Amino acid sequence: MKANLTLDKYAPISKVDPRVYGSFIEHLGRAVYDGIYQPDHPNADEDGFNKNVIDLVKELNVPIVRYPGGNFVSGFNWEDSVGPKENRPRRLDLAWRSIETNQFGLHEFEKWAKKANTNTMMAVNMGTRGIDAARHLVEYCNFPKGTAYSDWRRQNGAEEPFNIKTWCVGNEMNGPWQIGHKTATEYGRAANETSKAMKLVDESIETVVCGSSAPDMPTFGSWESTVLDEAYDNVDYLSLHRYYGNQENDTANYLAKGKDLDDFISGVIAICDSIKARKHSNKQINLSLDEWNVWYHSNDADAKNKPWQIAPHLLEDIYNFEDALLVGSLLITILKHADRVKIACLAQLVNVIAPIMTDEDGNAWKQSIFFPFMQVSNYGRGTVLTPIQKAASYSSKDFENIPYLDSIAILNDEENTVTIFALNRSLEDGMKLHINAGDFEFNTVKEATQFAGYGMKQTNEDGKMKIAKNDKFDLTQKELDITLAPASWNMVRISLK
Ligand code: AHR
């Protein structure tokens, strides 16, 4: 099979906001306890953080991590998680029906984030709480000193403010499962006033208002319109969440699901812009896809979970090769919308629907989805070029005209390179991809890699999966011909003249 990709130097989509390579740590299952925090373990550092996990998080190069939830945050009192550990209360976590010991809290997370080279995206509780707790939390985190909450932070050991810049005003408030679930009007009003008060404490922060937890929610569309009608002037981003599964065991259809994400994102952009027009506003609301991933492998096991455990095994999806291919495609989809999607969080980071897992011995290992995420996060930085591609397409159960080639090119001006990420969706055929330099001039191929040759259901529990070299290419100043294996994830980094 043949396909073409032409690089267009003059019509970039946008610069990539590095925050699209964000992730998420929720107090859920073994994400925190037995995940990033294992104080009794030989792999733990002086703060009780698992050093193997920190190394892998650094390898992923995650610039921002959303915390502390998720559904958890809608019943969370942040004050429980600060101060001397022996005074912190054990609470019922109603979202995941677990016991929360609060032995890991706000200060521990900030310390961990520093060590993992990342920043915090903090979520506030809009379920059981609201404006008052949120404004106090901003004061605690960001106000220098001389007030009740800022001085309480200092007493608790953090002289300098945490300076958290990105804040979620609640989590999935559209969902009936959410503690304190609200109608769009109730939430929109509360979010507007809460965000306003948070920004009065620190005008440098940006806030994300809750959109829909999935496009198939009955309120999708009307929820966004109503919430933005209420909160447009006081928020900066609208969230969207999306998870995928291959319950029907139809790989061709599964690998086409990037189209669903593409449609979801386009729909949300259209809604944001319709409210902008209706309000005669000059302000643009951008998108925060602050939960996305594959999530379905663990559903049956989770249904049998016994409530009220500490750090139970929950949402522990073991990912296979086809999941990694889809994750690659979802990353390409996010980059295609780099002009409007400014934040995206792979949900989640450790043990809970995660690229990194820990075992009982505290060893950390990479899931299949680790590999495409690591490549795009490290090399997908710069300016996204508009994809001009020609490829045969196929139709599947839910989608029509899905090109076998899914690709994106990113120009890195500082390094003078173009990086191309490409998925060959064909399960049977290799692909001869012809890349036309357009008005660029190619110099050398710095690196060409492929993630290929694995069975669709193969997992990486034995640690043997790896990214391999692809040396099947020919380069001239104006063209690159490269062969992509069937069902493969590919990256080519080309230095330019
Ligand atoms: O990421 C797992 C859960 O999925 C989050 O807690 C919630 O926001 C979503 O429904």
Short mmCIF file of C-alpha atoms and ligand atoms in Angstrom, two decimals:
data_model
loop_
_atom_site.label_atom_id
_atom_site.label_comp_id
_atom_site.label_asym_id
_atom_site.label_seq_id
_atom_site.Cartn_x
_atom_site.Cartn_y
_atom_site.Cartn_z
CA MET A 1 0.00 0.00 0.00
CA LYS A 2 1.25 3.50 -0.84
CA ALA A 3 0.62 6.77 0.98
CA ASN A 4 1.87 10.35 0.67
CA LEU A 5 2.52 13.07 3.18
CA THR A 6 3.50 16.61 2.11
CA LEU A 7 5.00 19.05 4.59
CA ASP A 8 3.56 22.55 4.37
CA LYS A 9 5.99 25.11 5.71
CA TYR A 10 3.62 28.05 5.46
CA ALA A 11 0.37 26.95 7.11
CA PRO A 12 1.13 25.73 10.62
CA ILE A 13 -1.76 24.77 12.88
CA SER A 14 -0.19 26.20 16.03
CA LYS A 15 2.63 25.93 18.50
CA VAL A 16 2.16 22.96 20.80
CA ASP A 17 1.36 23.91 24.37
CA PRO A 18 3.58 21.46 26.33
CA ARG A 19 0.70 20.97 28.77
CA VAL A 20 -0.96 18.66 26.20
CA TYR A 21 1.54 16.07 27.49
CA GLY A 22 0.06 16.29 30.98
CA SER A 23 -1.12 13.41 33.11
CA PHE A 24 -3.17 12.77 36.22
CA ILE A 25 -2.74 11.41 39.75
CA GLU A 26 -5.93 10.83 41.70
CA HIS A 27 -6.37 9.48 45.21
CA LEU A 28 -7.78 6.30 43.71
CA GLY A 29 -6.67 2.69 44.06
CA ARG A 30 -2.87 2.41 44.10
CA ALA A 31 -2.05 5.64 42.25
CA VAL A 32 -0.80 7.44 45.36
CA TYR A 33 -0.33 4.76 48.04
CA ASP A 34 1.76 1.89 46.59
CA GLY A 35 2.21 4.01 43.48
CA ILE A 36 4.10 7.28 43.72
CA TYR A 37 4.31 6.94 47.54
CA GLN A 38 5.72 3.78 49.16
CA PRO A 39 7.46 4.94 52.35
CA ASP A 40 8.18 1.45 53.67
CA HIS A 41 9.86 0.26 50.56
CA PRO A 42 13.61 -0.04 49.84
CA ASN A 43 13.03 1.91 46.61
CA ALA A 44 11.61 4.85 48.53
CA ASP A 45 13.60 8.06 48.90
CA GLU A 46 13.81 10.15 52.08
CA ASP A 47 10.26 11.48 51.43
CA GLY A 48 8.79 8.04 50.84
CA PHE A 49 8.51 8.49 47.07
CA ASN A 50 9.17 5.51 44.82
CA LYS A 51 12.38 6.42 42.98
CA ASN A 52 11.76 3.99 40.12
CA VAL A 53 8.43 5.68 39.45
CA ILE A 54 10.01 9.13 39.48
CA ASP A 55 12.59 7.97 36.92
CA LEU A 56 9.88 6.69 34.59
CA VAL A 57 7.78 9.85 35.01
CA LYS A 58 10.85 11.85 34.02
CA GLU A 59 11.30 9.62 30.98
CA LEU A 60 7.72 10.44 29.98
CA ASN A 61 8.55 14.14 30.37
CA VAL A 62 5.18 15.13 31.76
CA PRO A 63 4.99 18.91 32.27
CA ILE A 64 1.82 19.03 34.36
CA VAL A 65 -0.08 16.56 36.56
CA ARG A 66 -3.71 17.02 37.55
CA TYR A 67 -4.36 16.33 41.25
CA PRO A 68 -6.05 15.10 43.54
CA GLY A 69 -9.02 13.96 41.40
CA GLY A 70 -11.15 13.05 39.56
CA ASN A 71 -14.29 11.90 41.32
CA PHE A 72 -12.32 11.83 44.59
CA VAL A 73 -12.05 15.61 44.73
CA SER A 74 -15.82 16.09 44.97
CA GLY A 75 -15.80 14.77 48.55
CA PHE A 76 -12.33 15.93 49.58
CA ASN A 77 -11.51 18.42 52.34
CA TRP A 78 -8.08 19.69 51.38
CA GLU A 79 -7.42 20.80 54.98
CA ASP A 80 -7.37 17.10 56.01
CA SER A 81 -4.25 16.56 53.95
CA VAL A 82 -1.94 19.17 55.49
CA GLY A 83 -0.18 19.53 58.85
CA PRO A 84 1.42 16.85 61.02
CA LYS A 85 0.67 13.42 59.60
CA GLU A 86 -0.34 11.97 62.97
CA ASN A 87 -3.18 14.54 63.21
CA ARG A 88 -4.60 13.89 59.77
CA PRO A 89 -8.00 12.18 59.78
CA ARG A 90 -8.87 8.92 58.08
CA ARG A 91 -11.93 9.54 55.93
CA LEU A 92 -14.40 7.60 53.86
CA ASP A 93 -13.72 8.27 50.21
CA LEU A 94 -17.25 7.98 48.87
CA ALA A 95 -16.27 8.25 45.22
CA TRP A 96 -14.23 5.03 45.21
CA ARG A 97 -15.65 3.58 48.44
CA SER A 98 -12.16 3.33 49.93
CA ILE A 99 -10.45 4.58 53.10
CA GLU A 100 -8.34 7.71 52.63
CA THR A 101 -5.63 7.99 55.29
CA ASN A 102 -4.43 11.45 54.22
CA GLN A 103 -0.84 10.40 54.87
CA PHE A 104 -0.04 11.85 51.46
CA GLY A 105 -1.40 15.32 50.85
CA LEU A 106 -0.83 18.70 49.38
CA HIS A 107 2.75 19.29 50.59
CA GLU A 108 3.80 15.77 49.69
CA PHE A 109 2.40 16.20 46.20
CA GLU A 110 4.20 19.49 45.66
CA LYS A 111 7.48 17.90 46.77
CA TRP A 112 6.90 14.91 44.54
CA ALA A 113 6.05 17.13 41.56
CA LYS A 114 9.34 19.00 41.95
CA LYS A 115 11.29 15.76 42.05
CA ALA A 116 9.43 14.46 39.00
CA ASN A 117 10.11 17.70 37.04
CA THR A 118 6.47 18.53 36.72
CA ASN A 119 3.86 21.11 37.76
CA THR A 120 0.53 20.80 39.48
CA MET A 121 -2.89 21.28 37.91
CA MET A 122 -5.01 21.52 41.05
CA ALA A 123 -8.68 20.59 41.20
CA VAL A 124 -11.05 22.08 43.77
CA ASN A 125 -14.10 20.43 45.31
CA MET A 126 -17.32 21.70 43.72
CA GLY A 127 -19.33 18.70 44.96
CA THR A 128 -19.61 18.96 48.73
CA ARG A 129 -17.91 22.37 48.91
CA GLY A 130 -17.40 25.40 46.68
CA ILE A 131 -16.35 29.01 46.70
CA ASP A 132 -15.06 29.26 50.28
CA ALA A 133 -12.87 26.16 50.32
CA ALA A 134 -11.58 26.99 46.84
CA ARG A 135 -10.53 30.56 47.63
CA HIS A 136 -8.85 29.41 50.85
CA LEU A 137 -6.95 26.73 48.96
CA VAL A 138 -5.64 29.29 46.44
CA GLU A 139 -4.58 31.51 49.35
CA TYR A 140 -2.89 28.55 51.07
CA CYS A 141 -1.01 27.58 47.92
CA ASN A 142 -0.19 30.88 46.26
CA PHE A 143 -0.31 33.80 48.68
CA PRO A 144 3.21 34.67 49.94
CA LYS A 145 2.62 35.31 53.65
CA GLY A 146 0.91 37.31 56.37
CA THR A 147 -2.62 35.84 56.15
CA ALA A 148 -4.24 32.96 57.96
CA TYR A 149 -3.98 30.40 55.15
CA SER A 150 -0.59 31.47 53.75
CA ASP A 151 0.91 31.41 57.25
CA TRP A 152 -0.62 28.01 57.89
CA ARG A 153 1.25 26.74 54.80
CA ARG A 154 4.47 28.26 56.18
CA GLN A 155 3.90 26.64 59.57
CA ASN A 156 3.46 23.36 57.74
CA GLY A 157 6.93 23.69 56.28
CA ALA A 158 6.54 25.52 52.95
CA GLU A 159 7.93 29.04 53.31
CA GLU A 160 7.61 29.75 49.60
CA PRO A 161 4.20 29.65 47.89
CA PHE A 162 3.51 26.68 45.62
CA ASN A 163 2.50 29.07 42.83
CA ILE A 164 0.05 26.72 41.15
CA LYS A 165 -1.07 28.32 37.91
CA THR A 166 -3.70 25.95 36.47
CA TRP A 167 -6.87 25.11 38.42
CA CYS A 168 -9.87 22.89 37.67
CA VAL A 169 -13.13 24.23 39.05
CA GLY A 170 -14.50 20.82 40.05
CA ASN A 171 -14.60 17.51 38.22
CA GLU A 172 -17.25 16.03 35.90
CA MET A 173 -20.03 17.99 37.56
CA ASN A 174 -22.30 16.91 34.67
CA GLY A 175 -22.21 13.27 35.80
CA PRO A 176 -25.00 11.86 38.01
CA TRP A 177 -22.33 9.70 39.76
CA GLN A 178 -20.51 12.82 40.92
CA ILE A 179 -20.87 13.66 44.62
CA GLY A 180 -22.79 16.94 44.64
CA HIS A 181 -23.82 16.57 40.97
CA LYS A 182 -25.50 19.73 39.71
CA THR A 183 -27.62 20.93 36.84
CA ALA A 184 -25.75 22.97 34.25
CA THR A 185 -27.28 26.20 35.54
CA GLU A 186 -26.46 25.41 39.18
CA TYR A 187 -22.90 24.44 38.29
CA GLY A 188 -22.36 27.29 35.82
CA ARG A 189 -23.36 29.90 38.42
CA ALA A 190 -21.25 28.29 41.16
CA ALA A 191 -18.25 27.84 38.85
CA ASN A 192 -18.42 31.45 37.72
CA GLU A 193 -18.45 32.80 41.27
CA THR A 194 -15.82 30.33 42.48
CA SER A 195 -13.44 31.05 39.64
CA LYS A 196 -13.99 34.77 40.15
CA ALA A 197 -13.10 34.52 43.86
CA MET A 198 -10.07 32.30 43.15
CA LYS A 199 -8.77 34.88 40.67
CA LEU A 200 -9.36 37.66 43.19
CA VAL A 201 -6.91 35.85 45.46
CA ASP A 202 -4.38 35.34 42.65
CA GLU A 203 -5.05 37.05 39.34
CA SER A 204 -2.27 35.12 37.61
CA ILE A 205 -4.07 31.76 37.75
CA GLU A 206 -6.03 30.15 34.92
CA THR A 207 -9.15 28.09 35.49
CA VAL A 208 -10.81 25.18 33.74
CA VAL A 209 -14.58 24.85 33.91
CA CYS A 210 -16.18 21.38 33.67
CA GLY A 211 -17.55 20.36 30.32
CA SER A 212 -18.84 16.87 29.58
CA SER A 213 -17.42 13.59 30.83
CA ALA A 214 -18.23 12.02 27.44
CA PRO A 215 -19.99 13.08 24.23
CA ASP A 216 -22.64 10.38 24.70
CA MET A 217 -23.92 12.01 27.89
CA PRO A 218 -27.54 13.07 27.28
CA THR A 219 -26.68 16.62 28.34
CA PHE A 220 -23.65 16.97 26.03
CA GLY A 221 -23.90 20.25 24.15
CA SER A 222 -26.57 21.88 26.24
CA TRP A 223 -24.35 21.44 29.34
CA GLU A 224 -21.45 23.27 27.68
CA SER A 225 -23.68 26.08 26.36
CA THR A 226 -25.36 26.70 29.69
CA VAL A 227 -22.16 26.51 31.73
CA LEU A 228 -20.36 28.88 29.38
CA ASP A 229 -23.32 31.22 29.31
CA GLU A 230 -22.89 31.57 33.06
CA ALA A 231 -19.10 31.47 33.41
CA TYR A 232 -17.59 32.64 30.10
CA ASP A 233 -15.93 35.80 31.37
CA ASN A 234 -14.34 34.26 34.44
CA VAL A 235 -12.83 31.01 33.12
CA ASP A 236 -10.14 30.19 30.58
CA TYR A 237 -10.66 26.58 29.47
CA LEU A 238 -13.54 24.16 29.05
CA SER A 239 -12.81 20.54 29.95
CA LEU A 240 -13.71 17.37 28.08
CA HIS A 241 -13.04 13.76 29.06
CA ARG A 242 -12.91 10.69 26.84
CA TYR A 243 -12.05 7.02 27.39
CA TYR A 244 -12.04 4.19 24.84
CA GLY A 245 -12.33 0.43 24.92
CA ASN A 246 -12.38 -2.51 22.53
CA GLN A 247 -15.14 -4.47 24.26
CA GLU A 248 -16.39 -5.72 20.89
CA ASN A 249 -12.91 -7.05 20.01
CA ASP A 250 -12.91 -5.38 16.60
CA THR A 251 -9.39 -4.04 16.08
CA ALA A 252 -10.05 -2.21 12.81
CA ASN A 253 -12.93 -0.34 14.40
CA TYR A 254 -10.93 0.26 17.59
CA LEU A 255 -8.01 1.83 15.72
CA ALA A 256 -10.45 4.23 14.05
CA LYS A 257 -11.62 5.73 17.35
CA GLY A 258 -9.39 8.76 16.95
CA LYS A 259 -12.18 9.94 14.65
CA ASP A 260 -14.57 9.96 17.59
CA LEU A 261 -12.15 12.11 19.60
CA ASP A 262 -11.67 14.40 16.61
CA ASP A 263 -15.45 14.89 16.31
CA PHE A 264 -15.81 15.45 20.05
CA ILE A 265 -13.10 18.12 20.09
CA SER A 266 -14.51 19.84 16.99
CA GLY A 267 -17.98 19.85 18.54
CA VAL A 268 -16.77 21.42 21.78
CA ILE A 269 -14.81 24.08 19.86
CA ALA A 270 -17.94 24.91 17.87
CA ILE A 271 -19.94 25.33 21.08
CA CYS A 272 -17.27 27.58 22.66
CA ASP A 273 -17.22 29.76 19.57
CA SER A 274 -21.00 29.96 19.30
CA ILE A 275 -21.16 31.32 22.85
CA LYS A 276 -18.34 33.71 22.01
CA ALA A 277 -20.33 35.03 19.06
CA ARG A 278 -23.55 35.24 21.06
CA LYS A 279 -21.78 37.19 23.78
CA HIS A 280 -20.06 39.50 21.26
CA SER A 281 -16.87 38.57 23.12
CA ASN A 282 -13.26 38.95 22.02
CA LYS A 283 -12.18 36.26 24.41
CA GLN A 284 -11.52 32.73 23.17
CA ILE A 285 -12.15 29.73 25.40
CA ASN A 286 -9.67 26.93 24.76
CA LEU A 287 -9.96 23.25 25.61
CA SER A 288 -8.57 21.11 28.39
CA LEU A 289 -8.90 17.41 27.54
CA ASP A 290 -7.99 16.69 31.11
CA GLU A 291 -8.83 12.98 31.08
CA TRP A 292 -8.23 10.69 28.12
CA ASN A 293 -7.03 7.12 27.68
CA VAL A 294 -8.09 3.54 27.14
CA TRP A 295 -10.16 2.23 30.04
CA TYR A 296 -12.05 -1.06 29.98
CA HIS A 297 -9.76 -4.00 30.79
CA SER A 298 -10.30 -3.66 34.54
CA ASN A 299 -14.08 -3.15 34.55
CA ASP A 300 -15.02 -6.73 35.52
CA ALA A 301 -12.40 -6.97 38.29
CA ASP A 302 -13.49 -3.59 39.68
CA ALA A 303 -17.11 -4.71 39.90
CA LYS A 304 -15.97 -7.35 42.43
CA ASN A 305 -13.94 -4.93 44.56
CA LYS A 306 -14.67 -5.01 48.30
CA PRO A 307 -15.37 -1.52 49.69
CA TRP A 308 -13.48 0.35 52.41
CA GLN A 309 -9.96 -0.84 51.73
CA ILE A 310 -6.88 1.35 51.75
CA ALA A 311 -5.30 1.56 48.28
CA PRO A 312 -7.28 -1.28 46.69
CA HIS A 313 -6.40 -2.65 43.26
CA LEU A 314 -8.77 -0.52 41.19
CA LEU A 315 -8.77 0.46 37.50
CA GLU A 316 -5.60 -1.56 36.95
CA ASP A 317 -5.90 -1.97 33.19
CA ILE A 318 -3.10 -4.04 31.69
CA TYR A 319 -2.62 -2.54 28.26
CA ASN A 320 -1.87 -4.45 25.08
CA PHE A 321 -0.31 -3.56 21.77
CA GLU A 322 -3.50 -2.37 20.04
CA ASP A 323 -4.12 -0.01 22.99
CA ALA A 324 -0.69 1.52 22.35
CA LEU A 325 -1.56 2.02 18.67
CA LEU A 326 -4.79 3.77 19.62
CA VAL A 327 -3.01 5.95 22.20
CA GLY A 328 -0.59 7.01 19.43
CA SER A 329 -3.54 7.90 17.21
CA LEU A 330 -5.23 9.87 20.01
CA LEU A 331 -2.02 11.85 20.51
CA ILE A 332 -1.99 12.68 16.80
CA THR A 333 -5.62 13.78 17.10
CA ILE A 334 -4.78 16.06 20.01
CA LEU A 335 -1.92 17.62 18.02
CA LYS A 336 -4.21 18.21 15.03
CA HIS A 337 -6.16 20.51 17.36
CA ALA A 338 -3.09 22.22 18.87
CA ASP A 339 -4.64 25.61 18.13
CA ARG A 340 -7.44 24.97 20.65
CA VAL A 341 -6.45 22.04 22.86
CA LYS A 342 -3.95 23.61 25.24
CA ILE A 343 -4.06 21.07 28.06
CA ALA A 344 -4.52 17.30 27.89
CA CYS A 345 -3.98 14.78 30.67
CA LEU A 346 -3.36 11.12 30.02
CA ALA A 347 -5.51 9.57 32.74
CA GLN A 348 -3.80 8.44 34.73
CA LEU A 349 -0.06 8.15 35.46
CA VAL A 350 0.67 5.29 37.90
CA ASN A 351 -1.20 1.99 38.51
CA VAL A 352 -4.65 3.40 37.75
CA ILE A 353 -5.32 3.20 33.97
CA ALA A 354 -1.68 4.14 33.67
CA PRO A 355 1.44 3.91 31.52
CA ILE A 356 3.50 3.10 34.66
CA MET A 357 2.77 0.19 36.99
CA THR A 358 4.39 -0.88 40.23
CA ASP A 359 4.55 -4.42 41.57
CA GLU A 360 4.58 -5.66 45.16
CA ASP A 361 8.38 -5.29 45.22
CA GLY A 362 8.17 -1.62 44.32
CA ASN A 363 9.59 -2.26 40.87
CA ALA A 364 8.09 0.00 38.27
CA TRP A 365 7.42 -1.20 34.74
CA LYS A 366 6.30 0.30 31.45
CA GLN A 367 2.96 -0.58 29.91
CA SER A 368 2.61 -0.74 26.10
CA ILE A 369 1.05 2.74 26.02
CA PHE A 370 4.17 4.18 27.67
CA PHE A 371 6.09 3.99 24.38
CA PRO A 372 4.05 6.21 22.02
CA PHE A 373 3.35 8.70 24.81
CA MET A 374 7.05 8.95 25.69
CA GLN A 375 7.99 9.60 22.05
CA VAL A 376 5.35 12.23 21.35
CA SER A 377 5.89 13.98 24.67
CA ASN A 378 9.64 14.22 24.12
CA TYR A 379 9.76 14.94 20.40
CA GLY A 380 6.33 16.44 19.64
CA ARG A 381 7.37 19.87 20.81
CA GLY A 382 7.39 22.85 18.47
CA THR A 383 4.91 23.85 15.78
CA VAL A 384 2.33 21.47 14.35
CA LEU A 385 2.21 21.55 10.55
CA THR A 386 -1.09 21.10 8.75
CA PRO A 387 -1.26 17.45 7.67
CA ILE A 388 -1.60 17.08 3.90
CA GLN A 389 -1.81 13.37 3.32
CA LYS A 390 -3.12 11.00 0.70
CA ALA A 391 -3.87 7.44 1.69
CA ALA A 392 -6.37 4.68 1.01
CA SER A 393 -9.14 4.39 3.57
CA TYR A 394 -11.47 1.80 5.06
CA SER A 395 -14.83 1.66 6.78
CA SER A 396 -15.55 -0.20 9.99
CA LYS A 397 -18.56 -0.86 12.21
CA ASP A 398 -18.78 2.73 13.51
CA PHE A 399 -16.71 4.76 11.05
CA GLU A 400 -16.47 5.53 7.36
CA ASN A 401 -13.50 6.60 5.26
CA ILE A 402 -10.81 6.15 7.88
CA PRO A 403 -7.40 6.59 6.23
CA TYR A 404 -4.99 3.72 6.84
CA LEU A 405 -2.39 6.40 7.50
CA ASP A 406 -2.75 8.62 10.56
CA SER A 407 0.07 11.15 10.69
CA ILE A 408 1.26 14.49 11.95
CA ALA A 409 4.46 16.53 11.50
CA ILE A 410 5.98 18.92 14.03
CA LEU A 411 8.62 21.51 13.26
CA ASN A 412 11.14 22.20 15.99
CA ASP A 413 12.71 25.55 15.12
CA GLU A 414 15.32 25.42 17.86
CA GLU A 415 16.68 22.06 16.76
CA ASN A 416 15.91 22.65 13.06
CA THR A 417 14.16 19.31 12.78
CA VAL A 418 10.85 17.97 11.60
CA THR A 419 9.42 15.01 13.49
CA ILE A 420 6.74 12.85 11.90
CA PHE A 421 4.55 10.50 13.87
CA ALA A 422 2.64 7.97 11.79
CA LEU A 423 0.29 5.10 12.47
CA ASN A 424 -0.29 2.42 9.84
CA ARG A 425 -3.79 1.20 10.66
CA SER A 426 -3.70 -1.63 8.15
CA LEU A 427 -3.58 -4.94 10.01
CA GLU A 428 -2.38 -6.85 6.94
CA ASP A 429 -0.34 -4.56 4.71
CA GLY A 430 2.90 -2.67 5.02
CA MET A 431 2.84 0.92 3.77
CA LYS A 432 5.32 2.70 1.52
CA LEU A 433 5.10 6.24 2.82
CA HIS A 434 6.43 8.96 0.56
CA ILE A 435 7.18 12.18 2.45
CA ASN A 436 7.53 15.28 0.33
CA ALA A 437 9.62 18.05 1.95
CA GLY A 438 7.56 20.84 0.34
CA ASP A 439 9.56 24.03 0.89
CA PHE A 440 11.80 22.44 3.50
CA GLU A 441 15.11 20.81 2.60
CA PHE A 442 15.98 17.56 4.29
CA ASN A 443 19.45 17.00 5.63
CA THR A 444 19.67 13.67 7.47
CA VAL A 445 17.41 11.23 9.25
CA LYS A 446 18.37 11.63 12.90
CA GLU A 447 16.24 8.75 14.01
CA ALA A 448 13.62 6.45 12.47
CA THR A 449 11.82 4.06 14.79
CA GLN A 450 8.93 1.63 14.74
CA PHE A 451 6.79 0.00 17.37
CA ALA A 452 5.61 -3.06 15.48
CA GLY A 453 5.52 -6.82 15.18
CA TYR A 454 3.57 -7.59 18.34
CA GLY A 455 0.29 -9.48 18.59
CA MET A 456 -2.66 -7.14 19.10
CA LYS A 457 -3.34 -8.54 22.57
CA GLN A 458 0.29 -8.71 23.65
CA THR A 459 1.07 -6.87 26.89
CA ASN A 460 4.39 -5.78 28.38
CA GLU A 461 4.23 -7.57 31.72
CA ASP A 462 7.48 -9.36 30.87
CA GLY A 463 9.15 -6.01 30.04
CA LYS A 464 10.24 -7.15 26.57
CA MET A 465 8.42 -4.60 24.43
CA LYS A 466 10.64 -2.00 22.87
CA ILE A 467 10.82 0.64 20.19
CA ALA A 468 12.98 -0.68 17.33
CA LYS A 469 15.00 1.07 14.63
CA ASN A 470 13.51 1.35 11.17
CA ASP A 471 16.25 1.40 8.55
CA LYS A 472 13.97 0.88 5.58
CA PHE A 473 14.18 4.42 4.22
CA ASP A 474 15.69 6.48 1.39
CA LEU A 475 16.36 10.16 1.82
CA THR A 476 17.04 12.92 -0.67
CA GLN A 477 16.98 16.66 -0.11
CA LYS A 478 13.30 16.78 -1.07
CA GLU A 479 11.92 13.34 -0.33
CA LEU A 480 11.90 10.56 2.18
CA ASP A 481 10.56 7.12 1.34
CA ILE A 482 10.01 4.92 4.33
CA THR A 483 8.32 1.56 4.80
CA LEU A 484 5.87 1.24 7.69
CA ALA A 485 5.09 -2.26 8.97
CA PRO A 486 1.46 -3.41 9.18
CA ALA A 487 -0.24 -2.24 12.41
CA SER A 488 2.67 -0.05 13.44
CA TRP A 489 3.44 3.13 15.32
CA ASN A 490 6.30 5.10 13.76
CA MET A 491 8.46 8.13 14.38
CA VAL A 492 10.95 9.81 12.02
CA ARG A 493 13.09 12.75 13.06
CA ILE A 494 14.65 14.59 10.14
CA SER A 495 17.20 17.36 10.49
CA LEU A 496 16.71 20.22 8.04
CA LYS A 497 19.18 22.23 5.98
O1 AHR B 1 -9.90 8.65 35.83
C1 AHR B 1 -10.86 7.88 36.51
C2 AHR B 1 -12.16 8.62 36.72
O2 AHR B 1 -12.77 8.83 35.47
C3 AHR B 1 -12.07 10.01 37.30
O3 AHR B 1 -12.05 10.00 38.68
C4 AHR B 1 -13.32 10.67 36.82
O4 AHR B 1 -13.18 12.04 36.66
C5 AHR B 1 -13.64 9.95 35.52
O5 AHR B 1 -14.94 9.53 35.46
#
